[in-house]
GROMACS .gro file of N, CA and C in nm:
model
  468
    1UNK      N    1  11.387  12.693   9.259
    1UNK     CA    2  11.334  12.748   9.383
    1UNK      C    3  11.191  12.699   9.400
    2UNK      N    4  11.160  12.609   9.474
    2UNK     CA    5  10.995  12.548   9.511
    2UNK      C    6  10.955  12.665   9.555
    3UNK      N    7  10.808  12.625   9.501
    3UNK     CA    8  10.758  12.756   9.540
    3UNK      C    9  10.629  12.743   9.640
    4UNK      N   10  10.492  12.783   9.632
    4UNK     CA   11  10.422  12.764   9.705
    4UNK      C   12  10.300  12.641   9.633
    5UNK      N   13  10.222  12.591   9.726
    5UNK     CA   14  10.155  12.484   9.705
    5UNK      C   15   9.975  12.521   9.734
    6UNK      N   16   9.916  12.428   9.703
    6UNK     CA   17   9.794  12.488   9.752
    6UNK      C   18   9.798  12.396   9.911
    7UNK      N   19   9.799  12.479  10.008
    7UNK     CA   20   9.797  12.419  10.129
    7UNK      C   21   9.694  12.450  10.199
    8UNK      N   22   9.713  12.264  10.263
    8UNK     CA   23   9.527  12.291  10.358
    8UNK      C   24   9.611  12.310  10.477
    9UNK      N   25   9.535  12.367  10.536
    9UNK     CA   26   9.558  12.479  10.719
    9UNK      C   27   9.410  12.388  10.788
   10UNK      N   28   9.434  12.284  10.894
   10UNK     CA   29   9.330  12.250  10.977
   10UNK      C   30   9.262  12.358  11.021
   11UNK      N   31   9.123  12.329  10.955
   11UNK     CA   32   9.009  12.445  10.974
   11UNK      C   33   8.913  12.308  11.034
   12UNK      N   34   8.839  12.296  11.139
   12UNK     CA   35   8.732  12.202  11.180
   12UNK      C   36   8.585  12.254  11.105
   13UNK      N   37   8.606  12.369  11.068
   13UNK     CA   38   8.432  12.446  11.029
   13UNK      C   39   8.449  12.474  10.878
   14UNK      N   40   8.582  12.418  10.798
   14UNK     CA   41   8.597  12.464  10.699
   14UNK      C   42   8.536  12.362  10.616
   15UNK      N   43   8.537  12.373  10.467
   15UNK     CA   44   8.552  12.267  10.360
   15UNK      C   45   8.614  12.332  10.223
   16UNK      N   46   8.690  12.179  10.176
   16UNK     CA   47   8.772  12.193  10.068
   16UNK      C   48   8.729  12.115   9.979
   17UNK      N   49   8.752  12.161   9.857
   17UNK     CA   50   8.706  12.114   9.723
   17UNK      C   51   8.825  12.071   9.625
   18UNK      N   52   8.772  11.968   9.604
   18UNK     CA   53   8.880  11.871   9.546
   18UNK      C   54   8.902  11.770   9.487
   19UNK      N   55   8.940  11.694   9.442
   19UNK     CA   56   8.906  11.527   9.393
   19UNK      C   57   8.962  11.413   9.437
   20UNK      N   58   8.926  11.329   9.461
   20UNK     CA   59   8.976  11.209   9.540
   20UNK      C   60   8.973  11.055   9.469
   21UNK      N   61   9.021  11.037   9.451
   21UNK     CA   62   9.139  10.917   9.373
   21UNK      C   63   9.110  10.778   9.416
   22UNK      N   64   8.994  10.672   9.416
   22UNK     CA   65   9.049  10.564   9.442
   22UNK      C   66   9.146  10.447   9.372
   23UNK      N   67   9.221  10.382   9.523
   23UNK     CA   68   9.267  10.305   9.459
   23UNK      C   69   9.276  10.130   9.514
   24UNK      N   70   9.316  10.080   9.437
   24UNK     CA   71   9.268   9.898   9.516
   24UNK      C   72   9.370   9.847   9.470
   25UNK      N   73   9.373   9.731   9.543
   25UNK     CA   74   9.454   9.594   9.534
   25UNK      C   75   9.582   9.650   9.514
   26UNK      N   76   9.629   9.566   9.459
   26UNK     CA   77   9.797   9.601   9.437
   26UNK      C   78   9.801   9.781   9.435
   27UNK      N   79   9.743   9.866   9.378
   27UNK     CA   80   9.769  10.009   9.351
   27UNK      C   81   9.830  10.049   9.546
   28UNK      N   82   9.750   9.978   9.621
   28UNK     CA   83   9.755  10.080   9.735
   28UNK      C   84   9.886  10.058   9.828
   29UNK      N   85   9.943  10.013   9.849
   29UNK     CA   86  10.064   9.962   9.890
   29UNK      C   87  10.195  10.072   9.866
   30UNK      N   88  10.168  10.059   9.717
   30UNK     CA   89  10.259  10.130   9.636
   30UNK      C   90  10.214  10.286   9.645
   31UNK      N   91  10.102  10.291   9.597
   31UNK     CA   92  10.055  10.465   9.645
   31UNK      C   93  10.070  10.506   9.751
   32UNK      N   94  10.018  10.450   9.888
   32UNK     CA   95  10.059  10.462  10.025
   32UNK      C   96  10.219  10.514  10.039
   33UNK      N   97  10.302  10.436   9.969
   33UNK     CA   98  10.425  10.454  10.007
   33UNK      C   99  10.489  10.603   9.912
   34UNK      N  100  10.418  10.606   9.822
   34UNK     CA  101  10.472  10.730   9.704
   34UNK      C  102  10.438  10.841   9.798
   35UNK      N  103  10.312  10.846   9.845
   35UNK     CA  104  10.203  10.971   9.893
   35UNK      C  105  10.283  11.010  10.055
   36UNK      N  106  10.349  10.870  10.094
   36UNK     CA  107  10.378  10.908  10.215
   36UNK      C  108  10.553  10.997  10.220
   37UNK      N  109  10.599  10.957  10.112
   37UNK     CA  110  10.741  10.981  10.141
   37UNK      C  111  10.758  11.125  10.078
   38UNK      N  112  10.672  11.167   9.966
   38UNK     CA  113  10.678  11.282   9.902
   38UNK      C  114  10.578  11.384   9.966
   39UNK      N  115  10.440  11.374  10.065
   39UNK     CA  116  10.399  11.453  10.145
   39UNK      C  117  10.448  11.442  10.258
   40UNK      N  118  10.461  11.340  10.389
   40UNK     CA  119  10.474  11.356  10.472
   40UNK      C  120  10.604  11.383  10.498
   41UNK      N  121  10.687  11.257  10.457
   41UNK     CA  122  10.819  11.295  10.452
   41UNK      C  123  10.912  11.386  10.425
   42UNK      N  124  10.887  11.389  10.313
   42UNK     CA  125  10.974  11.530  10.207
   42UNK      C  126  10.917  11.608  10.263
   43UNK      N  127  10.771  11.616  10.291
   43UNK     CA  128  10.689  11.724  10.221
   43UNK      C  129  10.668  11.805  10.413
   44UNK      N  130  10.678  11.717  10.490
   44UNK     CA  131  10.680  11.763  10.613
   44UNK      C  132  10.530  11.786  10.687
   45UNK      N  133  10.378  11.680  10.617
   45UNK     CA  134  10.231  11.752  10.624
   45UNK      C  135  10.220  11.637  10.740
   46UNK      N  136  10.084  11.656  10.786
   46UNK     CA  137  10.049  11.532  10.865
   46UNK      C  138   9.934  11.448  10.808
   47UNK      N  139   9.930  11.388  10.827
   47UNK     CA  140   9.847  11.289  10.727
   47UNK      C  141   9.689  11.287  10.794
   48UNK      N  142   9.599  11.284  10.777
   48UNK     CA  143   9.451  11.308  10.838
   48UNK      C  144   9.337  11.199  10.771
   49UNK      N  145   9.251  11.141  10.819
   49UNK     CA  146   9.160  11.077  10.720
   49UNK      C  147   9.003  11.151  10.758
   50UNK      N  148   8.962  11.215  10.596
   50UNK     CA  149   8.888  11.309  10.631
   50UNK      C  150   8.726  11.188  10.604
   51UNK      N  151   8.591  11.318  10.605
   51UNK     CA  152   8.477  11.260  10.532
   51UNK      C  153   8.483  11.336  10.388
   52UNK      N  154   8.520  11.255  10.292
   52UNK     CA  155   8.449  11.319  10.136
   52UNK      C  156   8.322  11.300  10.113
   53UNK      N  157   8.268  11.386  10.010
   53UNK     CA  158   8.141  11.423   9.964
   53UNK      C  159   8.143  11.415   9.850
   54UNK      N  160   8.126  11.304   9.806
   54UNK     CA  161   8.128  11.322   9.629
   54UNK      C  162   8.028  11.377   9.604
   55UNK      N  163   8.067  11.435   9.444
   55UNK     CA  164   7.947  11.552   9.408
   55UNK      C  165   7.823  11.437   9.326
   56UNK      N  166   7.862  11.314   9.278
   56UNK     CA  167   7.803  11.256   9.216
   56UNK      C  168   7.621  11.270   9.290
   57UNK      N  169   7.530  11.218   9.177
   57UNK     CA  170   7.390  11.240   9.288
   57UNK      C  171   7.376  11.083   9.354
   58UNK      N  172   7.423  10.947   9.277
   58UNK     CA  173   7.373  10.840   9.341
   58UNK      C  174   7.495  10.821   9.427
   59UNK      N  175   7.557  10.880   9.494
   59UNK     CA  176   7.679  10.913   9.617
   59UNK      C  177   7.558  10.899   9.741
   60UNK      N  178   7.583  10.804   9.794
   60UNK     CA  179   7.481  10.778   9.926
   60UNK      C  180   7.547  10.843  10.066
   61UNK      N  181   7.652  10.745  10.088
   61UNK     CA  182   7.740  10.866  10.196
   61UNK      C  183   7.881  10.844  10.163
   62UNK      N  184   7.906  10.983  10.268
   62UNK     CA  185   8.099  10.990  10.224
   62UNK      C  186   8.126  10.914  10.253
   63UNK      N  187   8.239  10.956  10.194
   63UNK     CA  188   8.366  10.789  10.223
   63UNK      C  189   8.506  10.888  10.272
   64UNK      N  190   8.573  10.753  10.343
   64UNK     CA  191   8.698  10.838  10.410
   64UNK      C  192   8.822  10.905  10.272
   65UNK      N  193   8.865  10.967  10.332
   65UNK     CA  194   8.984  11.008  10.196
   65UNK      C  195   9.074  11.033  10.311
   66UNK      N  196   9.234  11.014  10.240
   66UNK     CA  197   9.355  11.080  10.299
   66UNK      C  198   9.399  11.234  10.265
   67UNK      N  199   9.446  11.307  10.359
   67UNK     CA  200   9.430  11.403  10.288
   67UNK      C  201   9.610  11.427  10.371
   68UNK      N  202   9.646  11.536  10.338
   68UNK     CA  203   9.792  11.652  10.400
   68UNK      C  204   9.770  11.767  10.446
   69UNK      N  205   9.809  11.740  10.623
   69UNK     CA  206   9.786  11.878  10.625
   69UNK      C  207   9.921  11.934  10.646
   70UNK      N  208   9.937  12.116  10.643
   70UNK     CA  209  10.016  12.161  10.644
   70UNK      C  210  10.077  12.165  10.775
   71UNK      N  211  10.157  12.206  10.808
   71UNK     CA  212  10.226  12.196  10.955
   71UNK      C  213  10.346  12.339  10.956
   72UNK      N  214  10.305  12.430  11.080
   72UNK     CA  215  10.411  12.555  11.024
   72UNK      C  216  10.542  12.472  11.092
   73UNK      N  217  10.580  12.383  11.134
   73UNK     CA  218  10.710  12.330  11.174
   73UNK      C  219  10.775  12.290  11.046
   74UNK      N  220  10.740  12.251  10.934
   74UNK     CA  221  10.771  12.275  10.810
   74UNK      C  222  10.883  12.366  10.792
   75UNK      N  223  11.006  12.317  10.725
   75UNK     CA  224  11.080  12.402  10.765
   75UNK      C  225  11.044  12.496  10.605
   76UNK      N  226  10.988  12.448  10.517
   76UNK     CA  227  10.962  12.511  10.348
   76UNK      C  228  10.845  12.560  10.365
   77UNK      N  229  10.761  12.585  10.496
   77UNK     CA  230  10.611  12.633  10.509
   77UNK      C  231  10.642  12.786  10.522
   78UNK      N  232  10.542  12.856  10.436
   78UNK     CA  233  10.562  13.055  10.431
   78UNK      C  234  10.504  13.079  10.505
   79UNK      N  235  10.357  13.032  10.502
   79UNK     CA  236  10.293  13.069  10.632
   79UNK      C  237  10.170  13.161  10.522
   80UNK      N  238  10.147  13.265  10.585
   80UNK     CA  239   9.978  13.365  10.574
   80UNK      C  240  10.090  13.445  10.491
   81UNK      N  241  10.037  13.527  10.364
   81UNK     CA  242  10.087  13.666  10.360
   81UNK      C  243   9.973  13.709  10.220
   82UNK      N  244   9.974  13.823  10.183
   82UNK     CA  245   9.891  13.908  10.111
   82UNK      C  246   9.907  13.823   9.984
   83UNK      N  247   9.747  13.814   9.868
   83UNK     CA  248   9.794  13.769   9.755
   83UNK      C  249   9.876  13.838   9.671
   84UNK      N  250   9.905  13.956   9.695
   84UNK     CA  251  10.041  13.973   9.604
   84UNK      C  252  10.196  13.934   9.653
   85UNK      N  253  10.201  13.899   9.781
   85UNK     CA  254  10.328  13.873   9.787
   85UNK      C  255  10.325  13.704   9.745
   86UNK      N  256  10.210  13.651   9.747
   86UNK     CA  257  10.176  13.500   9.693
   86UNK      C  258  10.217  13.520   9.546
   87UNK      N  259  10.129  13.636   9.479
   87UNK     CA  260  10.193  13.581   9.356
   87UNK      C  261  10.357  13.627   9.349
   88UNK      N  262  10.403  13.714   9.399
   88UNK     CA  263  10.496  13.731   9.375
   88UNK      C  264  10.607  13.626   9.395
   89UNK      N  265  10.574  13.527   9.501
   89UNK     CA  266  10.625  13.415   9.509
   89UNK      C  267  10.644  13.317   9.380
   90UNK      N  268  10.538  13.336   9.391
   90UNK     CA  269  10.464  13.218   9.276
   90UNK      C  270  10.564  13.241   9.131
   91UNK      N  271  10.595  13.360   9.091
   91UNK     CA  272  10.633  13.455   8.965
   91UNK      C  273  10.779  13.354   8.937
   92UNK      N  274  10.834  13.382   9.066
   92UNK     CA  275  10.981  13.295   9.092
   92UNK      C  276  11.027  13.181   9.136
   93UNK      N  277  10.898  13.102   9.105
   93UNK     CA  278  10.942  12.928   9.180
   93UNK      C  279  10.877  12.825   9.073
   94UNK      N  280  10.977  12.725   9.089
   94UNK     CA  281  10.945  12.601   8.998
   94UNK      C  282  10.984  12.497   9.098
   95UNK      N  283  10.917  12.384   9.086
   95UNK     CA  284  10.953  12.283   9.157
   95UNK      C  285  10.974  12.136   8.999
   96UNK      N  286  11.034  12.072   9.026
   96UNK     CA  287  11.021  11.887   8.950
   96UNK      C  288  10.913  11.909   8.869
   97UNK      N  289  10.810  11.937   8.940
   97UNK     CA  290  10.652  11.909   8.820
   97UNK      C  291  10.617  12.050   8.800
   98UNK      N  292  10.726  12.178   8.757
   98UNK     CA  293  10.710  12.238   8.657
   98UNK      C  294  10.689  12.400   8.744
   99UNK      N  295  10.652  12.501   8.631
   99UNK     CA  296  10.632  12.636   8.712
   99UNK      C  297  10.525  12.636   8.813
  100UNK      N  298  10.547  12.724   8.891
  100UNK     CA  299  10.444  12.765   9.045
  100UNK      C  300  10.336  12.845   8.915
  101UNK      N  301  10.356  12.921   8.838
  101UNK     CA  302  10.258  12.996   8.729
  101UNK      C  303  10.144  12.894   8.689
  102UNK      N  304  10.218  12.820   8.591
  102UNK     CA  305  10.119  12.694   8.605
  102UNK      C  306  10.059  12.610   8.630
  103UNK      N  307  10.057  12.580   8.787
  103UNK     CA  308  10.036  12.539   8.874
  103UNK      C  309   9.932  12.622   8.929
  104UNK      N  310   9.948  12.741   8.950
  104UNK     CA  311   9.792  12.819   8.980
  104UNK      C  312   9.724  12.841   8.908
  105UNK      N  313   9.724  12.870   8.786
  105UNK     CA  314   9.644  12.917   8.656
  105UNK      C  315   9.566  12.780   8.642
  106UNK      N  316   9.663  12.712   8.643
  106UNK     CA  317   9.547  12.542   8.612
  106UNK      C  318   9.487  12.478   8.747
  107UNK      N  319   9.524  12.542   8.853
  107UNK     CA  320   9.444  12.515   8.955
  107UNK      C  321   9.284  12.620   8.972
  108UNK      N  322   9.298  12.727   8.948
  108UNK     CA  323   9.213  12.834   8.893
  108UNK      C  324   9.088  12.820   8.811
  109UNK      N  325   9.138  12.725   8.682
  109UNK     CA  326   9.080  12.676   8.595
  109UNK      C  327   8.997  12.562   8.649
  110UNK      N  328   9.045  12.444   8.674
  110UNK     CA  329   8.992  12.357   8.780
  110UNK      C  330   8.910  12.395   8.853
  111UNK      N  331   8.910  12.471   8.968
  111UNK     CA  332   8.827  12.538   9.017
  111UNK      C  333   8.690  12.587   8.962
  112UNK      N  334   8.701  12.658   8.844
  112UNK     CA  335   8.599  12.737   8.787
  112UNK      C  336   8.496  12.621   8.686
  113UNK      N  337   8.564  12.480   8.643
  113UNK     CA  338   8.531  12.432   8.558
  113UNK      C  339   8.427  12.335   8.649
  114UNK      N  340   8.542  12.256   8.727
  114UNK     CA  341   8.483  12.154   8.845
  114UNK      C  342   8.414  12.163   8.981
  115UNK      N  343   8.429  12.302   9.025
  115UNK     CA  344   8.396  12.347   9.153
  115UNK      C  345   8.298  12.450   9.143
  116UNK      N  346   8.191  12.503   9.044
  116UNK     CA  347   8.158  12.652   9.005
  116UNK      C  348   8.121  12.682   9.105
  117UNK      N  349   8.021  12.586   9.173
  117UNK     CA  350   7.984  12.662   9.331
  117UNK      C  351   8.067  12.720   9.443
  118UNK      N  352   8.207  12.629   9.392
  118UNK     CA  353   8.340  12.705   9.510
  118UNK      C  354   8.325  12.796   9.513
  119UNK      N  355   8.282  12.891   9.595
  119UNK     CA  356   8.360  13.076   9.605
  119UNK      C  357   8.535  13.060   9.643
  120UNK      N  358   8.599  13.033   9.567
  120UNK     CA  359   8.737  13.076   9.643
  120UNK      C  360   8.818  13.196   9.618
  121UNK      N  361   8.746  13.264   9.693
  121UNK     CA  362   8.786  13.432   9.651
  121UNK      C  363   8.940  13.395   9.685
  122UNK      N  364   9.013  13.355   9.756
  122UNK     CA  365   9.149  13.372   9.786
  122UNK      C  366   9.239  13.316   9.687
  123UNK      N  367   9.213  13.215   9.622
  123UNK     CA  368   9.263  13.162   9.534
  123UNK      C  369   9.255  13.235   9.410
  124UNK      N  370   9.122  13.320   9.347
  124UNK     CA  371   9.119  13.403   9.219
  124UNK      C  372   9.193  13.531   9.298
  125UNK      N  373   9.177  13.556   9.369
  125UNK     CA  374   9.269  13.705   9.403
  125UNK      C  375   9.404  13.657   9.378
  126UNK      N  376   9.430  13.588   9.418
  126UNK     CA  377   9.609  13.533   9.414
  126UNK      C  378   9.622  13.516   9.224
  127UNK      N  379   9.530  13.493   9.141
  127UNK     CA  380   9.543  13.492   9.024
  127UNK      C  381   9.526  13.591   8.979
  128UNK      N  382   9.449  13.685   9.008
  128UNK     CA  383   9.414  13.842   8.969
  128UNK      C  384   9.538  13.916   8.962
  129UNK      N  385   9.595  13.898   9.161
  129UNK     CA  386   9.771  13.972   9.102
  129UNK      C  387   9.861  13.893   9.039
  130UNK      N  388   9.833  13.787   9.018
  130UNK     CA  389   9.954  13.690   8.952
  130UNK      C  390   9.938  13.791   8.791
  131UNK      N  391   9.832  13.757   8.728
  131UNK     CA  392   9.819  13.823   8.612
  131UNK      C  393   9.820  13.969   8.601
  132UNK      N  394   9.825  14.066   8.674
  132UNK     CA  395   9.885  14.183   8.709
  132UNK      C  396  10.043  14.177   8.700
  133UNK      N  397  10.029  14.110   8.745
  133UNK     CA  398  10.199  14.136   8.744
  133UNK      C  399  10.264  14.095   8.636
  134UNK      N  400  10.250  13.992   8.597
  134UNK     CA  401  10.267  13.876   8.441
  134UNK      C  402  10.347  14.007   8.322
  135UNK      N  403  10.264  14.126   8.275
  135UNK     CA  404  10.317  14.216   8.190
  135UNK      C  405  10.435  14.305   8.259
  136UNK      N  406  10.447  14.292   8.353
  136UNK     CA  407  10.554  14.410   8.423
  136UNK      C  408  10.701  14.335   8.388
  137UNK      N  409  10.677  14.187   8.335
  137UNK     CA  410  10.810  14.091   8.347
  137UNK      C  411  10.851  14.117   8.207
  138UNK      N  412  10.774  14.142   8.115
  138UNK     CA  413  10.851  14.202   7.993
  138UNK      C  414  10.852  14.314   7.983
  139UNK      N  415  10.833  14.420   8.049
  139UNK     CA  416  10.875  14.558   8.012
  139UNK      C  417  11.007  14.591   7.987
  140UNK      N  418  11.008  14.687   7.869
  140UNK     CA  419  11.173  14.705   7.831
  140UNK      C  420  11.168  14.812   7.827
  141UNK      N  421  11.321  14.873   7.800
  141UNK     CA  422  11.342  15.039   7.813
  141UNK      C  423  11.233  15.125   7.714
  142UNK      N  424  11.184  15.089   7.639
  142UNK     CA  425  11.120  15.119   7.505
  142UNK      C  426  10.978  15.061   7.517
  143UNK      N  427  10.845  15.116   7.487
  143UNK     CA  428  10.707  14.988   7.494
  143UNK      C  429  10.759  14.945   7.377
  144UNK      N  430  10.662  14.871   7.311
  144UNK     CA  431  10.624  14.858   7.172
  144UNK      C  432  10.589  14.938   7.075
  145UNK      N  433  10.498  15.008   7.137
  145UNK     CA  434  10.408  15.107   7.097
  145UNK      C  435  10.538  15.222   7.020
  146UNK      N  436  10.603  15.244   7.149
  146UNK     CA  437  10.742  15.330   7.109
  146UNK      C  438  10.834  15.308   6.956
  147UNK      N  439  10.920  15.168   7.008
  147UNK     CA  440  10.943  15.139   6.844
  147UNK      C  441  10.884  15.089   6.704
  148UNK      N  442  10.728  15.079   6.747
  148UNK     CA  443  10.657  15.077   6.621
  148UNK      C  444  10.667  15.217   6.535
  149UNK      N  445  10.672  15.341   6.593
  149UNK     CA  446  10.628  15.414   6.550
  149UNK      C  447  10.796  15.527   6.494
  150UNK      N  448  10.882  15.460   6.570
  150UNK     CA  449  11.023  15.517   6.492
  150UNK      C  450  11.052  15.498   6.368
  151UNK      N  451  11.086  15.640   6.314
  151UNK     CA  452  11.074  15.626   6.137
  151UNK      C  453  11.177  15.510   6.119
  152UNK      N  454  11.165  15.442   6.039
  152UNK     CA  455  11.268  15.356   5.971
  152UNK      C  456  11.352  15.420   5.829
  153UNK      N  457  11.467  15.365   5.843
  153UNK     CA  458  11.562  15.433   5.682
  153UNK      C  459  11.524  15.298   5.580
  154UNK      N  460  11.441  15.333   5.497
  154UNK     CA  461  11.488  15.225   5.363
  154UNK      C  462  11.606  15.226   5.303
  155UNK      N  463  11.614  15.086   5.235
  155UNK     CA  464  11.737  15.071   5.170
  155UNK      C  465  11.703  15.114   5.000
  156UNK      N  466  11.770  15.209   4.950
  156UNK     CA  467  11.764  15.197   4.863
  156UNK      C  468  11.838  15.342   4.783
   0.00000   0.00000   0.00000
C-alpha cells in the first residue's frame, strides 16, 4: 500500500529545504528520463524549474533546479488532513523503496541535521504522532509489566 510522500503544494511565498543533485554529460539524458517517468508519469507531479540557494558561503547566485510539484488531479494524491491521520497513514504504507515509517523518521533526521534553521513544525508534528502511536502497535492482552510479575512454578 504506497503511502504518503513528502509533497510540495505550489506556494509562490513559500520555501523548501532540500538538496539538489547535479548532473552532466552523459548522466543527464538518462536522469531526465528516470525523474520523468517515475515523477511525472507514474508519479502524476508537474515538473517546475525553480531558483536554488545553496547553503554553501562561496555560492554566488542560485542556480535553476527541477523540482515536482504535486497536482490534486493525481489520482494517489490525499490531499490536507491532520498529522495524526498522516501518521496514521504513514503506520500502514510501504512503497518499492521501503516503509512510509522510515521514510519520515529519516526525513526528520535530515531535517534536524542539514536544515537546523528549518522550522518545520508540520513535518516534526507528523513525527511526534507517528511515534505516539508506534507503542499502541504492540500492545497485547497482558503489558509486560503484567507477566513479569506472575509467580512462576519451578521445576523441581
Amino acid at each position: 500500500m504506497p503511502g504518503r510522500v513528502v509533497t510540495l503544494l505550489e506556494d509562490r511565498g513559500a520555501c523548501t529545504w532540500g538538496v539538489a543533485y547535479e548532473v552532466r554529460g552523459e548522466q543527464i539524458a538518462a536522469s531526465l528520463e528516470y525523474l520523468n517517468m517515475r515523477e511525472a508519469v507514474l508519479g502524476g507531479y508537474d515538473t517546475k524549474l525553480v531558483k536554488f540557494h545553496p547553503q554553501e558561503k562561496d555560492a554566488e547566485e542560485p542556480i535553476l533546479a527541477l523540482v515536482y510539484i504535486a497536482t490534486p488531479q493525481n489520482p494517489s494524491y490525499l490531499g490536507p488532513a491532520s498529522e495524526e491521520d498522516i501518521a496514521a497513514q504513514i503506520i500502514v504504507s510501504s512503497g518499492c523503496a521501503g516503509h512510509n515509517i522510515e521514510y519520515l523518521l529519516r526525513l526528520a533526521d535530515f531535517m534536524r541535521y542539514f536544515c537546523p534553521q528549518a522550522e518545520d513544525k508540520h513535518l516534526f508534528s507528523i513525527e511526534e504522532a507517528l511515534i505516539s502511536i508506534l507503542p499502541c502497535l504492540y500492545c497485547t492482552e497482558e503489558s509486560p509489566e503484567e507477566t513479569a510479575s506472575v509467580p512462576q512454578k519451578s521445576k523441581g
